[in-house]
Amino acid sequence: RTLSATAMRTRTPYITSHERIEHPQNTKLFLDNQFLESKATTWMDLHDPATNNIVTRVPQSTTDELAAAVDSAARAFKSWRKTTLLTRQQIMFKFVQLLRRDWDRIAASITLEQGKTFADAKGDVLRGLQVAETACGVTTQLTGELLEVSTDMETRCYREPLGVVAAICPFNFPAMIPLWCLPPAIITGNTVVMKPSERDPGAALIIAELAKEAGLPDGVFNIVHGTAPTVDFLIEEPRIKAISFVGSDRAGKYIYTRGTANGKRVQANLGAKNHAIIMPDSNKSQALKAIVGAAFGAAGQRCMAVSVIVTVGVTKQWISELVELAKNLKVSGGFEPDADLGPVISPQSKARIESLIQSAADEGAEIVLDGRGYNVEKYANGNFVGPTIITGVKPGMRAYEEEIFGPVLSVASVDTLDEAIALVNANKYGNGVAIFTSSGSVASKFQKEIECGQVGINVPIPVPLPTFSFTGNKSSILGDLNFYGKAGMHFYTQMKTVTALWRSEDAVPEGFSVNMPTQK
Ligand code: NAD
């Protein structure tokens, strides 16, 4: 089976195995509803993380191509913003249907390019699809405000689109994060230039194809490719009014700082270090199973992965059972039906994760389950790291301070809930946190005192459904308006207030006033 140009553009066939692709095709640009071959001189090989075989080549879009994408989006904005909300809603209904129809196809592209298991990739798609489904309710979500402020006078508030907006996406959720951005941006009347991760752009391209099939007019959604040069172009381009970024701290701080300095609205979700606190009164089996899934699922490459557990008191003794559960996880190519976790994204990432594991040992922690040098017989060249558990981890250690972004769970142990809360609050990140307890009062105290944006109570990965927003906190976020939900709608719209006076001829007063109108 080969990834033919047809496979990129039609529903079948698509690849569902890690077999070598005989004739890898280049990844296309998506401009004005057309898939185009780039004229790039720089190309990046994209490898299947399970085998390191080449899947495709991704272009560094040329300056002309980047300018053409913005031209296209700017042109489209003029007419797209004039379409009625109901027209956009109908396209979104259709888009949602098509995402469901091609759910497996998008997921397969993710498994091939990103490495996560097919079942997990389906979750990646569904979490994005739910944002699109929620966007269908725009007709009630975008209602404004109105007040009769004076006799015959009313003030009305509208939310209007910004114009051309950009989305810069990370590798770890190739469908979900593009879909955090696209549906709320277009349903509110904006047009989009998206740069998916250069490491796995395939899912975004399928999404583009489906958006076109759903009836999205030319230029409303465009996809460009590349790394820093593409990002620099988007940051400097004055016609781009807002940037949605999800990714690492380094890139995010840069994009936020330069983007806002250039007058753009920027929302940036950054790195994380998510703790789960295990209280002695928790349901042991429930807590340990939840933690194994949350720590090792997606090979730990989720921004909401649990990467540290904090045992309180006696629960320190539960770690041996956790190790047994983790040992039983099946590590393999993501298309293998029994795989629990797949490879990490690249050999460089594997090397970085393994060096962080070693650093913990060097700094006095104990590796009680070591996933380094993990051998998956069928996929000898893959970037596999087995589940790893490190006890005795303390603040100050590299493995605690840095985001590992791999299947590595650090264990810190304290004696009281207060100490656990203090430990979490001292961490610079504030993306997600969880507590396992059977006590309502413990949960209540925790919820109030914890400085973290997304709190799980007996829920290990508390990512809110899109009725709400993704609410990271502290160093895990830059910008004021969160992704999706009400805040997402607000990010992609600017307010306009209209004050209107409709007075009958005979009620027009004589004379005039030069004083500040007070609308008494
Ligand atoms: P990354 O920062 O390497 O890449 C993200 C995007 O930024 C990509 O499109 C990439 O091309 C671009 N980029 C990378 N380096 C750049 C640079 N120097 N200048 C300009 N652009 C640059 O991130 P990643 O490795 O793809 O994703 C993993 C990171 O994303 C983790 O830190 C994870 O926690 C974070 N993440 C956060 C959330 C969240 O909601 N908080 C969600 C998912 C991922």
mmCIF file of N, CA and C in Angstrom, residues 159-200:
data_model
loop_
_atom_site.group_PDB
_atom_site.id
_atom_site.type_symbol
_atom_site.label_atom_id
_atom_site.label_comp_id
_atom_site.label_asym_id
_atom_site.label_seq_id
_atom_site.Cartn_x
_atom_site.Cartn_y
_atom_site.Cartn_z
ATOM 1 N N ARG A 159 -20.512 40.737 18.226
ATOM 2 C CA ARG A 159 -19.174 40.144 18.132
ATOM 3 C C ARG A 159 -18.860 39.940 16.662
ATOM 4 N N GLU A 160 -17.827 40.604 16.185
ATOM 5 C CA GLU A 160 -17.486 40.545 14.771
ATOM 6 C C GLU A 160 -16.161 39.808 14.572
ATOM 7 N N PRO A 161 -15.976 39.222 13.393
ATOM 8 C CA PRO A 161 -14.729 38.490 13.159
ATOM 9 C C PRO A 161 -13.529 39.426 13.125
ATOM 10 N N LEU A 162 -12.330 38.837 13.294
ATOM 11 C CA LEU A 162 -11.116 39.646 13.311
ATOM 12 C C LEU A 162 -10.556 39.847 11.907
ATOM 13 N N GLY A 163 -10.678 38.817 11.068
ATOM 14 C CA GLY A 163 -10.074 38.877 9.730
ATOM 15 C C GLY A 163 -9.354 37.570 9.457
ATOM 16 N N VAL A 164 -8.097 37.692 9.024
ATOM 17 C CA VAL A 164 -7.297 36.479 8.788
ATOM 18 C C VAL A 164 -6.623 36.090 10.100
ATOM 19 N N VAL A 165 -6.787 34.851 10.497
ATOM 20 C CA VAL A 165 -6.143 34.389 11.729
ATOM 21 C C VAL A 165 -5.242 33.198 11.396
ATOM 22 N N ALA A 166 -4.202 33.022 12.217
ATOM 23 C CA ALA A 166 -3.259 31.926 11.958
ATOM 24 C C ALA A 166 -3.311 30.919 13.095
ATOM 25 N N ALA A 167 -3.051 29.668 12.766
ATOM 26 C CA ALA A 167 -2.957 28.620 13.785
ATOM 27 C C ALA A 167 -1.637 27.890 13.580
ATOM 28 N N ILE A 168 -0.877 27.766 14.659
ATOM 29 C CA ILE A 168 0.433 27.089 14.607
ATOM 30 C C ILE A 168 0.343 25.907 15.582
ATOM 31 N N CYS A 169 0.454 24.708 15.057
ATOM 32 C CA CYS A 169 0.062 23.522 15.831
ATOM 33 C C CYS A 169 1.256 22.632 16.190
ATOM 34 N N PRO A 170 1.101 21.864 17.274
ATOM 35 C CA PRO A 170 2.172 20.963 17.707
ATOM 36 C C PRO A 170 1.997 19.564 17.100
ATOM 37 N N PHE A 171 2.976 18.690 17.369
ATOM 38 C CA PHE A 171 2.927 17.359 16.758
ATOM 39 C C PHE A 171 2.028 16.389 17.506
ATOM 40 N N ASN A 172 1.721 16.678 18.790
ATOM 41 C CA ASN A 172 1.196 15.566 19.591
ATOM 42 C C ASN A 172 -0.302 15.319 19.426
ATOM 43 N N PHE A 173 -1.054 16.295 18.924
ATOM 44 C CA PHE A 173 -2.471 16.065 18.620
ATOM 45 C C PHE A 173 -2.738 16.601 17.208
ATOM 46 N N PRO A 174 -2.414 15.810 16.194
ATOM 47 C CA PRO A 174 -2.464 16.348 14.820
ATOM 48 C C PRO A 174 -3.862 16.666 14.308
ATOM 49 N N ALA A 175 -4.899 16.104 14.942
ATOM 50 C CA ALA A 175 -6.274 16.462 14.540
ATOM 51 C C ALA A 175 -6.926 17.371 15.572
ATOM 52 N N MET A 176 -6.773 17.032 16.849
ATOM 53 C CA MET A 176 -7.509 17.763 17.880
ATOM 54 C C MET A 176 -7.150 19.256 17.879
ATOM 55 N N ILE A 177 -5.871 19.548 17.799
ATOM 56 C CA ILE A 177 -5.510 20.966 17.950
ATOM 57 C C ILE A 177 -5.857 21.785 16.710
ATOM 58 N N PRO A 178 -5.614 21.288 15.486
ATOM 59 C CA PRO A 178 -6.182 22.034 14.352
ATOM 60 C C PRO A 178 -7.694 22.264 14.519
ATOM 61 N N LEU A 179 -8.368 21.290 15.122
ATOM 62 C CA LEU A 179 -9.824 21.444 15.287
ATOM 63 C C LEU A 179 -10.198 22.246 16.543
ATOM 64 N N TRP A 180 -9.273 22.513 17.407
ATOM 65 C CA TRP A 180 -9.524 23.505 18.456
ATOM 66 C C TRP A 180 -9.654 24.887 17.809
ATOM 67 N N CYS A 181 -8.952 25.070 16.679
ATOM 68 C CA CYS A 181 -8.854 26.401 16.072
ATOM 69 C C CYS A 181 -9.856 26.595 14.933
ATOM 70 N N LEU A 182 -9.854 25.669 13.985
ATOM 71 C CA LEU A 182 -10.605 25.907 12.750
ATOM 72 C C LEU A 182 -12.110 26.167 12.979
ATOM 73 N N PRO A 183 -12.842 25.274 13.672
ATOM 74 C CA PRO A 183 -14.295 25.510 13.751
ATOM 75 C C PRO A 183 -14.676 26.839 14.410
ATOM 76 N N PRO A 184 -14.118 27.160 15.610
ATOM 77 C CA PRO A 184 -14.524 28.457 16.182
ATOM 78 C C PRO A 184 -14.079 29.648 15.338
ATOM 79 N N ALA A 185 -12.941 29.513 14.657
ATOM 80 C CA ALA A 185 -12.456 30.651 13.850
ATOM 81 C C ALA A 185 -13.373 30.893 12.653
ATOM 82 N N ILE A 186 -13.742 29.840 11.945
ATOM 83 C CA ILE A 186 -14.516 30.078 10.713
ATOM 84 C C ILE A 186 -15.996 30.304 10.981
ATOM 85 N N ILE A 187 -16.522 29.666 12.012
ATOM 86 C CA ILE A 187 -17.969 29.843 12.269
ATOM 87 C C ILE A 187 -18.243 31.302 12.665
ATOM 88 N N THR A 188 -17.232 31.959 13.242
ATOM 89 C CA THR A 188 -17.407 33.358 13.635
ATOM 90 C C THR A 188 -17.032 34.316 12.492
ATOM 91 N N GLY A 189 -16.680 33.761 11.330
ATOM 92 C CA GLY A 189 -16.510 34.617 10.155
ATOM 93 C C GLY A 189 -15.085 34.966 9.782
ATOM 94 N N ASN A 190 -14.112 34.342 10.448
ATOM 95 C CA ASN A 190 -12.710 34.599 10.094
ATOM 96 C C ASN A 190 -12.261 33.658 8.981
ATOM 97 N N THR A 191 -11.126 33.953 8.394
ATOM 98 C CA THR A 191 -10.486 33.000 7.499
ATOM 99 C C THR A 191 -9.141 32.614 8.109
ATOM 100 N N VAL A 192 -8.644 31.435 7.730
ATOM 101 C CA VAL A 192 -7.562 30.819 8.497
ATOM 102 C C VAL A 192 -6.375 30.444 7.611
ATOM 103 N N VAL A 193 -5.176 30.743 8.124
ATOM 104 C CA VAL A 193 -3.950 30.159 7.559
ATOM 105 C C VAL A 193 -3.369 29.281 8.664
ATOM 106 N N MET A 194 -3.283 27.995 8.384
ATOM 107 C CA MET A 194 -2.807 27.065 9.416
ATOM 108 C C MET A 194 -1.443 26.503 9.045
ATOM 109 N N LYS A 195 -0.598 26.404 10.081
ATOM 110 C CA LYS A 195 0.658 25.670 9.908
ATOM 111 C C LYS A 195 0.616 24.477 10.848
ATOM 112 N N PRO A 196 0.318 23.296 10.297
ATOM 113 C CA PRO A 196 0.364 22.124 11.173
ATOM 114 C C PRO A 196 1.810 21.820 11.528
ATOM 115 N N SER A 197 2.011 20.905 12.458
ATOM 116 C CA SER A 197 3.388 20.518 12.772
ATOM 117 C C SER A 197 4.025 19.909 11.534
ATOM 118 N N GLU A 198 5.254 20.274 11.295
ATOM 119 C CA GLU A 198 5.977 19.706 10.152
ATOM 120 C C GLU A 198 6.225 18.211 10.363
ATOM 121 N N ARG A 199 5.949 17.742 11.602
ATOM 122 C CA ARG A 199 6.233 16.334 11.889
ATOM 123 C C ARG A 199 5.043 15.424 11.587
ATOM 124 N N ASP A 200 3.838 16.011 11.435
ATOM 125 C CA ASP A 200 2.668 15.171 11.124
ATOM 126 C C ASP A 200 1.502 16.005 10.562
#
